[in-house]
XYZ file of N, CA and C in Angstrom:
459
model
N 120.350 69.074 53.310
C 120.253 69.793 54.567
C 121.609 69.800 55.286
N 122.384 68.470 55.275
C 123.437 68.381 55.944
C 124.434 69.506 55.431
N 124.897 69.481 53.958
C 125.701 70.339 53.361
C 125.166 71.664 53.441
N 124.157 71.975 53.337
C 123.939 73.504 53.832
C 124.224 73.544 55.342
N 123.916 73.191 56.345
C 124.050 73.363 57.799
C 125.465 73.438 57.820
N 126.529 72.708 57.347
C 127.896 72.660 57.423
C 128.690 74.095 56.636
N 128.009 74.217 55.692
C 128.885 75.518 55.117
C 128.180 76.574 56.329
N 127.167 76.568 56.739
C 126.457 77.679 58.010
C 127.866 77.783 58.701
N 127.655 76.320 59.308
C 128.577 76.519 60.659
C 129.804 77.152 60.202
N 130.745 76.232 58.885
C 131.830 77.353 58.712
C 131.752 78.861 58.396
N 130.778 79.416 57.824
C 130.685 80.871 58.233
C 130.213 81.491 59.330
N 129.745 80.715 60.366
C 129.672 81.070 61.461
C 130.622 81.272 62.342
N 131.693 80.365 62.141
C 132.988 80.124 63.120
C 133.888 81.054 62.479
N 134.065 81.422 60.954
C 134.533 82.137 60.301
C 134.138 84.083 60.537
N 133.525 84.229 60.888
C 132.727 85.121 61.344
C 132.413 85.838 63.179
N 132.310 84.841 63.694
C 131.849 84.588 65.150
C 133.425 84.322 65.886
N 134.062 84.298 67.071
C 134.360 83.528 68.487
C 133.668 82.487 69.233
N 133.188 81.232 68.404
C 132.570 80.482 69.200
C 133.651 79.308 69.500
N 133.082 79.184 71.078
C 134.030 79.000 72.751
C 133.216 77.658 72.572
N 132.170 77.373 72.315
C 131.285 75.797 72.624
C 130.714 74.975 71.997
N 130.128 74.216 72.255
C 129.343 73.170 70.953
C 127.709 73.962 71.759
N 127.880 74.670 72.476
C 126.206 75.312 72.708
C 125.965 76.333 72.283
N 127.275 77.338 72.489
C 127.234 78.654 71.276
C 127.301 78.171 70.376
N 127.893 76.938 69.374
C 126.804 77.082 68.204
C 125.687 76.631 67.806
N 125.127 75.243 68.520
C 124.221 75.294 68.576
C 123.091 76.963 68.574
N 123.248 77.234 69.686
C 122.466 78.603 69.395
C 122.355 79.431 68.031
N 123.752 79.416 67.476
C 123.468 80.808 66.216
C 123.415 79.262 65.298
N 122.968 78.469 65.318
C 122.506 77.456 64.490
C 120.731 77.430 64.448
N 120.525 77.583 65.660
C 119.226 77.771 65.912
C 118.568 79.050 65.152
N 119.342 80.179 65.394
C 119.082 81.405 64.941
C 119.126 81.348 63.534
N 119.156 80.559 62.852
C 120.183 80.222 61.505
C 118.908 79.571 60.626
N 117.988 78.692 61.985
C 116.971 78.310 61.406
C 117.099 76.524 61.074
N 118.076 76.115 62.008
C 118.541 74.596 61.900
C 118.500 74.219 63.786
N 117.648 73.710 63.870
C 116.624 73.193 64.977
C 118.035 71.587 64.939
N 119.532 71.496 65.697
C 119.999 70.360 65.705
C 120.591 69.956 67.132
N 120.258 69.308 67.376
C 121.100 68.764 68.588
C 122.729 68.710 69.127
N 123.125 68.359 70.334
C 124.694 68.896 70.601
C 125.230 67.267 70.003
N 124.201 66.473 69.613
C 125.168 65.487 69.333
C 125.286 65.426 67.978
N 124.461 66.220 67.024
C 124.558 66.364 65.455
C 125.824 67.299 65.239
N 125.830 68.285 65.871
C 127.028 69.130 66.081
C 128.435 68.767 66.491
N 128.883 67.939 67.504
C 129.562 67.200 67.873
C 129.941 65.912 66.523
N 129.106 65.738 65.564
C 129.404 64.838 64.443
C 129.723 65.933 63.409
N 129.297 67.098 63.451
C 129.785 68.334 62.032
C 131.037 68.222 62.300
N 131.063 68.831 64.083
C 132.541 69.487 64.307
C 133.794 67.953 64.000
N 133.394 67.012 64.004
C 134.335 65.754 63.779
C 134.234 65.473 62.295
N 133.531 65.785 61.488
C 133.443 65.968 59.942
C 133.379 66.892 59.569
N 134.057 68.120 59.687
C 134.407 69.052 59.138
C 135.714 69.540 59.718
N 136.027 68.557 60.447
C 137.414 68.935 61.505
C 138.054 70.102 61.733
N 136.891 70.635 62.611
C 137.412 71.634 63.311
C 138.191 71.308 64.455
N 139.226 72.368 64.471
C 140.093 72.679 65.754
C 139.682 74.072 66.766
N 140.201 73.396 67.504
C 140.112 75.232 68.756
C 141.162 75.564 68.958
N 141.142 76.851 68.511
C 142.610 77.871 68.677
C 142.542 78.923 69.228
N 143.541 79.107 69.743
C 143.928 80.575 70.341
C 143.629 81.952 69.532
N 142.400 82.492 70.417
C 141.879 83.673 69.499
C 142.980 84.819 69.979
N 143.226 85.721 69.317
C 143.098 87.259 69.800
C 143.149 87.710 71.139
N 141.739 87.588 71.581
C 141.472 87.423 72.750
C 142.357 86.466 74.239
N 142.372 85.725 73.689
C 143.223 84.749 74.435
C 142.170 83.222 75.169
N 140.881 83.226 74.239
C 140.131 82.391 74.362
C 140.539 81.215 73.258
N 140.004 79.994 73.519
C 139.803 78.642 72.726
C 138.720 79.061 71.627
N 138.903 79.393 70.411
C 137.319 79.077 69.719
C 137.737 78.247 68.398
N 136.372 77.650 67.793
C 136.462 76.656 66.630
C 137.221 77.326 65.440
N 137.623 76.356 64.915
C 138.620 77.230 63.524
C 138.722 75.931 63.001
N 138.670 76.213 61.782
C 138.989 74.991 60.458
C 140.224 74.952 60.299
N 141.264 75.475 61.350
C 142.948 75.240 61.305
C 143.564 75.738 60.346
N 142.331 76.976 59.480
C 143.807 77.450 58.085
C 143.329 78.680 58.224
N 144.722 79.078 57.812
C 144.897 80.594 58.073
C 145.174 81.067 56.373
N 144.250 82.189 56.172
C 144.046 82.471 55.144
C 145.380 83.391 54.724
N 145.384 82.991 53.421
C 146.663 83.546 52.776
C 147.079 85.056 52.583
N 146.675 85.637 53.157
C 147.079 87.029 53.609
C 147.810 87.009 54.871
N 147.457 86.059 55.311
C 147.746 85.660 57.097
C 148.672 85.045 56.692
N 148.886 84.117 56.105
C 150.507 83.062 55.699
C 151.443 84.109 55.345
N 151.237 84.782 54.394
C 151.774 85.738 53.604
C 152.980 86.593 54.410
N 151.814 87.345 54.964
C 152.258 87.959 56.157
C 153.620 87.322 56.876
N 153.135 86.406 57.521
C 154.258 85.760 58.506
C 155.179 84.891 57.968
N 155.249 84.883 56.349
C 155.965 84.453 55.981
C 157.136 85.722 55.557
N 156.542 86.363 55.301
C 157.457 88.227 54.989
C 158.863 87.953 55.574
N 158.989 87.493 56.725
C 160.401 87.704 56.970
C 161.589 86.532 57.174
N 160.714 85.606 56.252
C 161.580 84.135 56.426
C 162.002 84.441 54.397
N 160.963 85.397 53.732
C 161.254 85.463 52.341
C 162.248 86.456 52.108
N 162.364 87.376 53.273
C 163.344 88.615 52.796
C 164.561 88.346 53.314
N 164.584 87.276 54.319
C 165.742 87.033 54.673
C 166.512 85.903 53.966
N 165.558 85.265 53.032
C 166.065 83.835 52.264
C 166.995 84.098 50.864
N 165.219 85.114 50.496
C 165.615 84.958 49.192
C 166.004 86.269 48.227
N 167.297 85.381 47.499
C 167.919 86.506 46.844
C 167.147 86.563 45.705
N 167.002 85.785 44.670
C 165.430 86.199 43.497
C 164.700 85.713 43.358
N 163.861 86.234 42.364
C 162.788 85.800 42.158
C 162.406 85.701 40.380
N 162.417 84.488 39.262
C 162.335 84.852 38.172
C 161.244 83.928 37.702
N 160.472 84.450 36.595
C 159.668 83.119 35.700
C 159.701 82.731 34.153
N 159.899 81.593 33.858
C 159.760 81.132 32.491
C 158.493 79.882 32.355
N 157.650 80.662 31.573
C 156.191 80.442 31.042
C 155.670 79.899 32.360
N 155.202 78.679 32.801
C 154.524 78.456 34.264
C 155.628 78.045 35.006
N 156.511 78.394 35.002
C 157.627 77.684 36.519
C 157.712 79.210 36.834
N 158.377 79.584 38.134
C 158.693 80.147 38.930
C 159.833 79.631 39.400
N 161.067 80.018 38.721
C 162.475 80.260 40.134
C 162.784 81.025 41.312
N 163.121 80.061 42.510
C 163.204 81.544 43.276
C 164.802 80.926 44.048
N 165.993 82.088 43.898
C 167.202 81.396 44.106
C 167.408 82.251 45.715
N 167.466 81.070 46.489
C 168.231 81.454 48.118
C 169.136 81.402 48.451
N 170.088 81.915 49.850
C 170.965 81.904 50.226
C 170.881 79.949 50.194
N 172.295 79.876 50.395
C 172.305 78.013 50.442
C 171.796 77.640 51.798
N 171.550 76.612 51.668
C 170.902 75.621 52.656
C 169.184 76.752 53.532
N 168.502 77.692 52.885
C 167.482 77.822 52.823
C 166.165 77.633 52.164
N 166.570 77.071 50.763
C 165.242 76.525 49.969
C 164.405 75.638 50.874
N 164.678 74.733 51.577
C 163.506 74.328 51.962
C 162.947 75.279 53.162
N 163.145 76.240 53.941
C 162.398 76.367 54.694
C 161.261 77.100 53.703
N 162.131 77.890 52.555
C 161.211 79.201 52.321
C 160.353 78.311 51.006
N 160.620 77.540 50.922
C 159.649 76.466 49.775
C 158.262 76.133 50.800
N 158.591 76.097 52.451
C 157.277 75.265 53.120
C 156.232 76.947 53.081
N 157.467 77.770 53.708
C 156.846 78.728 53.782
C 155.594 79.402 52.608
N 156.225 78.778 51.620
C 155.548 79.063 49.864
C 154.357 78.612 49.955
N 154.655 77.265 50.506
C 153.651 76.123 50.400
C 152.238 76.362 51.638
N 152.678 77.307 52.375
C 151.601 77.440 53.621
C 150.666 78.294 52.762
N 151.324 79.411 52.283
C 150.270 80.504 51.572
C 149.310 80.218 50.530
N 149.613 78.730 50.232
C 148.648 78.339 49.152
C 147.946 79.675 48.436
N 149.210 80.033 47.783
C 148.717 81.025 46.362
C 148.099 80.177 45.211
N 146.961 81.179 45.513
C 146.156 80.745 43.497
C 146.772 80.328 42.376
N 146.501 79.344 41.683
C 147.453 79.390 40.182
C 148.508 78.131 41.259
N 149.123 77.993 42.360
C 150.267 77.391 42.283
C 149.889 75.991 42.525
N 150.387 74.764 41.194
C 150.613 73.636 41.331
C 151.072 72.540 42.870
N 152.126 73.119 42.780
C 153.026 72.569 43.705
C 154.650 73.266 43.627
N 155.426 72.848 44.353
C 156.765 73.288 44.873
C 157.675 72.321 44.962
N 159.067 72.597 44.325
C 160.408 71.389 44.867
C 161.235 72.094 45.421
N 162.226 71.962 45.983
C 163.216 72.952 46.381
C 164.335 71.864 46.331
N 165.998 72.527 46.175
C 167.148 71.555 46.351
C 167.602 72.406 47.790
N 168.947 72.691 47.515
C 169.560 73.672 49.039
C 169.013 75.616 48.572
N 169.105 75.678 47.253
C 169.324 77.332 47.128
C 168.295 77.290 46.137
N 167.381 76.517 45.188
C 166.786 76.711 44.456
C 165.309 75.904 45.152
N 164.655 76.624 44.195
C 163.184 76.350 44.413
C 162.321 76.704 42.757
N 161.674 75.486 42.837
C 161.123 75.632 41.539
C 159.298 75.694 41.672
N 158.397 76.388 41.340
C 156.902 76.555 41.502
C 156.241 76.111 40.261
N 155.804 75.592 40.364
C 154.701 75.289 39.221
C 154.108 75.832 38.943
N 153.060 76.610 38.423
C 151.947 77.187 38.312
C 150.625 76.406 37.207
N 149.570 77.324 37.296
C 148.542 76.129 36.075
C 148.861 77.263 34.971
N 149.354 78.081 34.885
C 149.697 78.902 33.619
C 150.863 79.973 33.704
N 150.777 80.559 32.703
C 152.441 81.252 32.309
C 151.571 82.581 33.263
N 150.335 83.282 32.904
C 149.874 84.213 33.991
C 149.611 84.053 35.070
N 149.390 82.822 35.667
C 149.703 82.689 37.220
C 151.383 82.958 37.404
N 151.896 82.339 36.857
C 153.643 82.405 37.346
C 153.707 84.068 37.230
N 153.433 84.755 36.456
C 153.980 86.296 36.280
C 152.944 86.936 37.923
N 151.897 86.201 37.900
C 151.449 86.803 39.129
C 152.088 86.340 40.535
N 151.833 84.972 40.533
C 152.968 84.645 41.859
C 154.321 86.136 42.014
N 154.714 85.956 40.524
C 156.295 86.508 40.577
C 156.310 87.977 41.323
N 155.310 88.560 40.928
C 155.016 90.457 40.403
C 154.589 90.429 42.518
N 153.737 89.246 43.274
C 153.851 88.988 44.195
C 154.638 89.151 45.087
N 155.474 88.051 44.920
C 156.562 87.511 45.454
C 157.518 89.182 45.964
N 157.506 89.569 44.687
C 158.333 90.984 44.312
C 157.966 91.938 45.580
N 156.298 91.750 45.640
C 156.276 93.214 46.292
C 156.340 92.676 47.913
N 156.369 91.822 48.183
C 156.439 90.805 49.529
C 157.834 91.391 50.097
N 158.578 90.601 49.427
C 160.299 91.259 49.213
C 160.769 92.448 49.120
N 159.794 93.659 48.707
C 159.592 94.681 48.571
C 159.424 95.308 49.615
N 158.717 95.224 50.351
C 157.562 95.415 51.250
C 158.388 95.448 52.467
N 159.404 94.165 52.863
C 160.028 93.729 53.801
C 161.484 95.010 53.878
N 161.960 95.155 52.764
C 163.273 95.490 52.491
C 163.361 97.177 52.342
N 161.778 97.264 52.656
C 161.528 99.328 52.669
C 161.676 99.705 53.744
């Protein structure tokens, strides 16, 4: 019961602007989970939600990650301004920067949590990606490309 009520709430908050622990209670209710503000008050502290700045300019619940279209995005102009390429051999990913930028545009890498990617090192101008296969790396790459692409049209 617990694990179903908890994936609810995250598609609820995922879905919804909820401002309270009583708005959700309510579309919890509606949901068909009869729980109290103090069972809720223990989700929202075990499932650690945060309240963020909507759109709107209201507080509502958020699981604090911004989905990788959203990283992506706001990463666009820390990648077009970094990095000069982008290459792969079987699962690594090189990506070579102006000097003393690999690490920003390595965190930046690292926010978008792309599919397929292991992990990330960076020195001053290089950055190396892992991937779990040689077709994740060609996808990161073919990515990466049109990101850089995208920015530089």
């Amino acid at each position: 019961m617990k694990k179903r009520r908890h994936a609810r709430i995250l598609e609820l908050i995922n879905n919804n602007n909820i401002e309270t622990q009583e708005e959700l209670q309510s579309y919890l209710l509606k949901s068909g989970f009869d729980v109290t503000q103090a069972t809720i008050s223990r989700d929202i502290k075990e499932l650690r939600l945060v309240k963020e700045l909507s759109d709107k300019g209201r507080y509502v619940y958020s699981t604090g990650k911004k989905s990788t279209n959203d990283a992506i995005r706001r990463a666009g102009g820390i990648f077009s301004e970094s990095i000069l390429s982008v290459d792969h051999a079987q699962n690594i990913v090189c990506i070579k920067c102006f000097p003393g930028m690999a690490s920003a545009v390595c965190t930046a890498v690292d926010a978008t949590e792309w599919t397929g990617v292991v992990g990330t090192i960076s020195g001053d101008d290089t950055i190396f990606v892992l991937c779990k296969t040689e077709e994740y790396a060609k996808i990161f790459t073919v990515n990466l490309e049109k990101v850089l692409n995208a920015k530089n049209s």
